[in-house]
Short mmCIF file of C-alpha atoms and ligand atoms in Angstrom, two decimals:
data_model
loop_
_atom_site.label_atom_id
_atom_site.label_comp_id
_atom_site.label_asym_id
_atom_site.label_seq_id
_atom_site.Cartn_x
_atom_site.Cartn_y
_atom_site.Cartn_z
CA MET G 1 -49.78 105.32 10.31
CA THR G 2 -50.09 102.64 12.99
CA THR G 3 -46.85 100.75 13.63
CA THR G 4 -47.24 97.00 13.95
CA ILE G 5 -45.17 95.08 16.47
CA ALA G 6 -44.97 91.35 17.13
CA TRP G 7 -44.90 90.14 20.76
CA VAL G 8 -43.74 86.60 21.61
CA GLY G 9 -44.37 85.47 25.21
CA LEU G 10 -47.51 86.80 26.90
CA GLY G 11 -46.92 85.44 30.43
CA LEU G 12 -46.78 87.17 33.80
CA MET G 13 -44.51 89.91 32.44
CA GLY G 14 -45.31 89.85 28.72
CA ASN G 15 -49.04 90.22 29.28
CA PRO G 16 -49.02 93.58 31.08
CA MET G 17 -46.10 94.83 28.96
CA SER G 18 -47.87 94.10 25.67
CA LYS G 19 -50.97 95.82 27.06
CA HIS G 20 -48.98 99.04 27.49
CA MET G 21 -47.90 98.83 23.84
CA VAL G 22 -51.55 98.49 22.77
CA ASN G 23 -52.40 101.51 24.93
CA ALA G 24 -49.50 103.44 23.37
CA GLY G 25 -51.16 103.05 19.96
CA TYR G 26 -49.27 100.13 18.44
CA LYS G 27 -50.98 97.24 16.67
CA VAL G 28 -49.64 94.23 18.59
CA ASN G 29 -49.55 90.74 17.00
CA GLY G 30 -49.24 88.34 19.96
CA VAL G 31 -48.00 84.73 20.17
CA ASP G 32 -47.89 82.33 23.11
CA ILE G 33 -47.99 78.55 23.41
CA ASP G 34 -50.33 78.81 26.44
CA PRO G 35 -54.04 79.30 25.61
CA VAL G 36 -54.69 81.04 28.96
CA ALA G 37 -51.98 83.61 28.23
CA ARG G 38 -53.42 84.14 24.75
CA GLU G 39 -56.93 84.71 26.10
CA ARG G 40 -55.73 87.23 28.69
CA ALA G 41 -53.78 89.16 26.07
CA ALA G 42 -56.68 89.14 23.60
CA ALA G 43 -58.82 90.78 26.30
CA ASN G 44 -56.24 93.61 26.39
CA GLY G 45 -56.55 94.27 22.66
CA VAL G 46 -53.61 92.14 21.47
CA ASN G 47 -54.22 90.63 18.02
CA ILE G 48 -53.57 86.93 18.69
CA VAL G 49 -52.04 85.08 15.74
CA ASN G 50 -51.12 81.42 15.26
CA ASN G 51 -47.36 81.56 15.11
CA VAL G 52 -44.21 83.64 14.84
CA VAL G 53 -44.31 83.70 11.02
CA GLU G 54 -47.76 85.33 11.07
CA ALA G 55 -46.79 87.68 13.90
CA CYS G 56 -43.74 88.99 12.05
CA ALA G 57 -45.31 89.25 8.58
CA ASP G 58 -46.39 92.90 8.88
CA ALA G 59 -44.28 93.90 11.93
CA SER G 60 -41.38 96.35 11.88
CA VAL G 61 -40.43 95.61 15.50
CA VAL G 62 -40.49 92.33 17.44
CA PHE G 63 -40.50 91.98 21.23
CA SER G 64 -39.98 88.78 23.19
CA MET G 65 -40.52 88.00 26.88
CA LEU G 66 -39.78 84.28 27.30
CA PRO G 67 -38.61 82.12 30.21
CA SER G 68 -34.97 81.26 29.42
CA GLY G 69 -32.04 81.57 27.04
CA SER G 70 -32.79 78.29 25.26
CA ASP G 71 -36.43 79.37 24.68
CA VAL G 72 -35.31 82.69 23.20
CA ASP G 73 -32.62 81.01 21.08
CA ASP G 74 -35.22 78.61 19.72
CA VAL G 75 -37.84 81.28 18.99
CA MET G 76 -35.25 83.51 17.29
CA THR G 77 -33.14 81.10 15.25
CA SER G 78 -35.35 78.16 14.26
CA ALA G 79 -36.33 77.76 10.60
CA ASP G 80 -39.74 79.35 11.21
CA GLY G 81 -38.43 81.65 13.92
CA VAL G 82 -38.23 85.43 14.29
CA PHE G 83 -34.96 86.02 12.41
CA ALA G 84 -36.08 84.01 9.37
CA SER G 85 -39.58 85.53 9.39
CA SER G 86 -38.61 89.21 9.72
CA ARG G 87 -37.91 91.70 6.98
CA PRO G 88 -34.29 92.94 6.68
CA GLY G 89 -33.54 95.66 9.22
CA THR G 90 -36.32 94.64 11.64
CA ILE G 91 -35.55 95.61 15.23
CA ILE G 92 -35.89 92.71 17.68
CA ILE G 93 -35.95 93.54 21.38
CA ASP G 94 -35.67 90.63 23.79
CA CYS G 95 -36.63 91.56 27.36
CA SER G 96 -36.10 88.08 28.87
CA THR G 97 -33.31 87.19 31.29
CA ILE G 98 -31.08 84.94 29.18
CA GLY G 99 -27.50 85.45 30.40
CA ILE G 100 -24.46 86.84 28.64
CA ALA G 101 -23.54 83.90 26.38
CA TYR G 102 -26.97 83.58 24.74
CA ALA G 103 -27.16 87.35 24.26
CA LYS G 104 -23.81 87.48 22.46
CA LYS G 105 -24.74 84.48 20.30
CA LEU G 106 -28.05 86.08 19.29
CA HIS G 107 -26.44 89.46 18.44
CA GLU G 108 -24.15 87.60 16.04
CA ALA G 109 -26.89 85.40 14.54
CA ALA G 110 -29.14 88.44 14.01
CA SER G 111 -26.43 90.33 12.24
CA GLU G 112 -25.87 87.34 9.90
CA ALA G 113 -29.64 87.24 9.25
CA GLY G 114 -29.74 90.98 8.43
CA VAL G 115 -31.88 91.99 11.43
CA VAL G 116 -31.04 93.99 14.57
CA PHE G 117 -31.02 92.22 17.97
CA ILE G 118 -31.27 94.29 21.13
CA GLU G 119 -31.11 92.77 24.61
CA ALA G 120 -33.25 94.68 27.12
CA PRO G 121 -33.72 92.64 30.31
CA VAL G 122 -35.86 94.27 32.97
CA SER G 123 -36.17 94.73 36.70
CA GLY G 124 -39.23 95.74 38.71
CA GLY G 125 -41.27 92.54 38.78
CA THR G 126 -44.87 92.07 37.71
CA GLU G 127 -45.69 95.24 39.67
CA GLY G 128 -43.32 97.28 37.47
CA ALA G 129 -44.68 95.58 34.34
CA ARG G 130 -48.25 96.43 35.40
CA ASP G 131 -47.38 100.06 36.19
CA GLY G 132 -45.07 100.66 33.22
CA THR G 133 -42.23 101.52 35.61
CA LEU G 134 -39.66 98.85 34.76
CA THR G 135 -35.92 99.48 34.67
CA PHE G 136 -34.36 98.36 31.37
CA MET G 137 -30.71 97.30 30.95
CA ILE G 138 -30.07 97.69 27.24
CA GLY G 139 -27.20 96.01 25.43
CA CYS G 140 -26.74 96.93 21.77
CA ASP G 141 -24.59 98.96 19.40
CA LYS G 142 -24.64 102.69 20.15
CA ALA G 143 -26.37 103.35 16.81
CA HIS G 144 -29.53 101.55 17.96
CA ALA G 145 -29.70 102.77 21.58
CA THR G 146 -31.89 105.83 20.96
CA LYS G 147 -34.42 103.85 18.92
CA ALA G 148 -34.49 101.11 21.59
CA LYS G 149 -35.25 103.68 24.29
CA GLU G 150 -38.00 105.26 22.20
CA LEU G 151 -39.66 101.86 21.66
CA LEU G 152 -39.35 100.87 25.32
CA SER G 153 -40.57 104.18 26.73
CA PRO G 154 -44.21 103.03 27.31
CA LEU G 155 -42.89 100.22 29.52
CA GLY G 156 -40.37 101.72 31.87
CA ASP G 157 -39.13 104.83 33.60
CA TYR G 158 -35.38 104.12 33.67
CA LEU G 159 -33.91 103.02 30.36
CA ALA G 160 -30.16 102.49 30.62
CA HIS G 161 -27.96 101.78 27.61
CA VAL G 162 -25.30 99.74 29.43
CA GLY G 163 -23.08 99.14 26.38
CA GLY G 164 -22.55 96.67 23.54
CA PRO G 165 -23.65 93.02 23.15
CA GLY G 166 -23.85 91.10 26.46
CA THR G 167 -23.61 94.14 28.74
CA GLY G 168 -27.37 94.47 29.39
CA GLN G 169 -27.46 90.85 30.49
CA ALA G 170 -24.30 91.37 32.59
CA ALA G 171 -26.05 94.17 34.50
CA LYS G 172 -29.16 92.02 34.87
CA VAL G 173 -27.17 89.02 36.16
CA VAL G 174 -25.46 91.17 38.79
CA ASN G 175 -28.74 92.88 39.77
CA ASN G 176 -30.52 89.55 40.12
CA LEU G 177 -27.67 88.04 42.12
CA ILE G 178 -28.41 90.70 44.74
CA MET G 179 -32.20 90.34 44.43
CA ALA G 180 -32.27 86.52 44.47
CA VAL G 181 -29.93 86.27 47.45
CA SER G 182 -32.13 88.87 49.21
CA VAL G 183 -35.27 86.82 48.49
CA THR G 184 -33.52 83.70 49.81
CA VAL G 185 -32.38 85.36 53.02
CA ASN G 186 -35.80 87.02 53.50
CA CYS G 187 -37.30 83.51 53.37
CA GLU G 188 -34.76 82.15 55.86
CA ALA G 189 -35.40 85.11 58.17
CA THR G 190 -39.17 84.60 57.92
CA ALA G 191 -38.92 80.88 58.75
CA LEU G 192 -36.64 81.73 61.69
CA GLY G 193 -38.86 84.59 62.93
CA GLU G 194 -41.91 82.35 62.87
CA ARG G 195 -40.10 79.61 64.79
CA LEU G 196 -39.04 82.19 67.37
CA GLY G 197 -42.68 83.16 67.80
CA LEU G 198 -42.40 86.69 66.34
CA ASP G 199 -45.49 88.42 65.00
CA MET G 200 -44.22 88.85 61.42
CA LYS G 201 -46.53 91.80 60.76
CA GLU G 202 -45.05 93.67 63.70
CA PHE G 203 -41.55 92.54 62.69
CA PHE G 204 -42.16 93.97 59.19
CA GLU G 205 -42.81 97.41 60.73
CA ILE G 206 -39.54 97.11 62.67
CA ALA G 207 -37.48 95.79 59.76
CA ILE G 208 -38.49 98.45 57.23
CA ARG G 209 -37.29 101.05 59.74
CA SER G 210 -34.12 99.11 60.51
CA SER G 211 -30.95 97.83 58.90
CA ALA G 212 -32.76 94.74 57.52
CA ASP G 213 -34.83 96.82 55.08
CA ASN G 214 -34.60 95.70 51.45
CA TRP G 215 -36.75 96.01 48.29
CA SER G 216 -37.91 92.39 48.05
CA PHE G 217 -38.74 92.27 51.77
CA ARG G 218 -41.05 95.27 51.31
CA ILE G 219 -42.68 94.21 48.02
CA TRP G 220 -42.47 90.40 48.15
CA ASN G 221 -42.61 89.77 51.89
CA PRO G 222 -42.56 85.96 52.37
CA ALA G 223 -44.98 85.85 55.37
CA PRO G 224 -48.69 85.54 54.50
CA GLY G 225 -50.86 88.53 55.43
CA VAL G 226 -48.00 90.99 55.99
CA VAL G 227 -48.05 92.80 52.62
CA ALA G 228 -51.52 92.65 51.08
CA GLU G 229 -50.34 92.56 47.44
CA ALA G 230 -47.42 90.15 47.97
CA PRO G 231 -47.68 86.61 46.52
CA ALA G 232 -47.40 85.19 50.09
CA SER G 233 -50.78 86.77 50.87
CA HIS G 234 -52.30 85.00 47.84
CA GLY G 235 -51.26 81.39 48.39
CA TYR G 236 -47.79 82.09 46.92
CA LYS G 237 -49.22 82.38 43.39
CA ALA G 238 -46.36 83.72 41.17
CA GLY G 239 -45.20 86.59 40.82
CA PHE G 240 -41.69 85.45 40.13
CA LYS G 241 -41.60 81.68 39.68
CA THR G 242 -39.14 79.70 41.80
CA TRP G 243 -37.59 78.00 38.76
CA LEU G 244 -36.99 81.36 37.07
CA LEU G 245 -35.25 82.70 40.18
CA ALA G 246 -33.14 79.52 40.35
CA LYS G 247 -32.32 80.10 36.65
CA ASP G 248 -31.18 83.66 37.44
CA LEU G 249 -28.94 82.38 40.23
CA SER G 250 -27.48 79.77 37.88
CA LEU G 251 -26.66 82.56 35.41
CA ALA G 252 -24.80 84.44 38.17
CA VAL G 253 -22.93 81.32 39.28
CA GLU G 254 -21.97 80.57 35.65
CA ALA G 255 -20.81 84.16 35.08
CA GLY G 256 -18.76 83.98 38.29
CA ARG G 257 -17.04 80.78 37.15
CA GLU G 258 -16.34 82.34 33.76
CA VAL G 259 -14.41 85.26 35.24
CA GLY G 260 -13.10 83.59 38.41
CA ALA G 261 -15.26 85.55 40.90
CA ARG G 262 -16.06 83.89 44.26
CA LEU G 263 -19.84 83.58 44.71
CA GLU G 264 -20.36 81.26 47.69
CA THR G 265 -23.54 83.06 48.86
CA ALA G 266 -25.08 82.82 45.38
CA GLU G 267 -24.14 79.14 45.17
CA THR G 268 -25.91 78.41 48.47
CA ALA G 269 -28.99 80.41 47.41
CA TYR G 270 -28.97 78.54 44.08
CA ALA G 271 -28.83 75.17 45.88
CA LEU G 272 -31.76 76.12 48.15
CA MET G 273 -33.93 77.52 45.35
CA SER G 274 -33.20 74.47 43.15
CA GLU G 275 -34.04 72.09 46.00
CA HIS G 276 -37.39 73.87 46.49
CA SER G 277 -38.02 74.06 42.74
CA ASN G 278 -37.33 70.33 42.29
CA SER G 279 -39.62 69.32 45.15
CA GLY G 280 -42.88 70.83 43.93
CA GLY G 281 -42.27 74.59 44.19
CA ALA G 282 -41.13 75.34 40.60
CA ASP G 283 -44.18 77.32 39.46
CA MET G 284 -45.03 78.84 42.84
CA ASP G 285 -43.74 82.28 43.72
CA ALA G 286 -40.09 82.14 44.81
CA THR G 287 -40.97 83.47 48.27
CA SER G 288 -42.63 80.09 48.92
CA LEU G 289 -39.07 79.00 49.76
CA ALA G 290 -40.12 80.16 53.25
CA LEU G 291 -42.59 77.23 53.35
CA HIS G 292 -39.93 74.79 52.16
CA LEU G 293 -37.46 76.00 54.79
CA ALA G 294 -40.12 75.76 57.49
CA ASP G 295 -40.88 72.23 56.23
CA LYS G 296 -44.53 73.12 55.69
CA LYS G 297 -44.96 70.41 53.06
CA GLN G 298 -48.73 70.36 53.27
CA ALA G 299 -49.12 74.08 52.66
CA LYS G 300 -46.70 73.74 49.77
CA ALA G 301 -48.66 70.96 48.09
CA ALA G 302 -51.84 73.05 48.41
P1 NAD B 401 -43.90 83.30 32.45
O1 NAD B 401 -43.57 81.86 32.52
O2 NAD B 401 -45.06 83.82 33.19
O3 NAD B 401 -44.09 83.74 30.91
C1 NAD B 401 -43.39 83.21 29.84
C2 NAD B 401 -44.39 82.99 28.70
O4 NAD B 401 -43.68 82.52 27.55
C3 NAD B 401 -45.44 81.91 29.03
O5 NAD B 401 -46.75 82.44 28.84
C4 NAD B 401 -45.14 80.78 28.06
O6 NAD B 401 -46.30 80.06 27.66
C5 NAD B 401 -44.50 81.55 26.91
N1 NAD B 401 -43.65 80.73 26.04
C6 NAD B 401 -42.70 79.82 26.39
N2 NAD B 401 -42.14 79.30 25.29
C7 NAD B 401 -42.75 79.87 24.22
C8 NAD B 401 -42.59 79.74 22.82
N3 NAD B 401 -41.71 78.89 22.29
N4 NAD B 401 -43.38 80.49 22.02
C9 NAD B 401 -44.30 81.34 22.53
N5 NAD B 401 -44.50 81.51 23.87
C10 NAD B 401 -43.72 80.78 24.69
O7 NAD B 401 -42.56 84.07 32.88
P2 NAD B 401 -42.41 85.63 33.27
O8 NAD B 401 -42.46 85.76 34.75
O9 NAD B 401 -43.26 86.45 32.40
O10 NAD B 401 -40.87 85.84 32.89
C11 NAD B 401 -40.43 86.08 31.54
C12 NAD B 401 -38.99 86.53 31.58
O11 NAD B 401 -38.86 87.73 32.36
C13 NAD B 401 -38.02 85.52 32.22
O12 NAD B 401 -36.82 85.52 31.51
C14 NAD B 401 -37.85 86.06 33.64
O13 NAD B 401 -36.63 85.64 34.22
C15 NAD B 401 -37.90 87.55 33.40
N6 NAD B 401 -38.33 88.38 34.53
C16 NAD B 401 -39.41 88.01 35.28
C17 NAD B 401 -39.81 88.84 36.34
C18 NAD B 401 -41.00 88.49 37.21
O14 NAD B 401 -41.18 89.14 38.26
N7 NAD B 401 -41.84 87.53 36.85
C19 NAD B 401 -39.11 90.04 36.59
C20 NAD B 401 -38.04 90.40 35.76
C21 NAD B 401 -37.65 89.56 34.72
#
């Protein structure tokens, strides 16, 4: 018998991820507030429905891939949200990056509502979502870890059960601290290299064979025309939106304050990404910070 799942959030990540679930043989009821996202998902075989209540009506599993903690909280706990619309025992897997506090709150609220909440934030970008090669950082009770891995298997190739509530998000916050600071410094380095007159394509060949090599420099190189598939080579179309990267840095800074860890580098990266986000770059790919740092306002507005 075909298993029905509900999928809330069909954006840059949710769209290719839900497509893999369709291809794996699930019936997928999809919801998104953006008509463009809905159209794209419908073309992949997702059954677009009007709202969360309809999506959950015949679903035994619910996935969400939404921008931020407050979005997920809203979608899960509102009167016509996922928790209230799901049958008792329904498994709800949220793959968004929402931070530790929201994750813990939602585990508790789910348990009160008689459903099972599993946090499963991801790493690997839109490329990993497209290829089904994401890394998942799962936070849930041990009893649900095997089922979570089984359900996520069409989407990723490394599925780690980190521990109980909040731990998946803790791993994600630490991972994205490293990634977001790398993206920021890659943008600074690119703006500097260009000012120094370096051929950034040639510099790329040097850097990936040198001590500067890092994942985001290879995949999301900030200089146009260096990596064919990178957002920089496509007018900085996201990819990973600047405001979402700033959000991830804010989650790291918050977590650091909570436990008394010094995070000066993250705080500087957060300030730079926020500055760029608040001056027109929010929905561009985060590597467009290189334009902001180079003061290429015109290119940015385009
Ligand atoms: P996105 O903005 O492209 O997609 C989010 C989607 O959610 C949008 O289509 C939006 O319309 C929809 N949405 C918002 N509120 C909604 C609501 N109330 N009901 C239904 N739909 C709603 O963002 P994305 O890049 O897909 O990122 C999603 C999550 O994944 C974020 O938490 C992000 O931090 C995380 N993430 C992103 C990447 C990446 O490379 N883009 C990588 C890893 C993790």
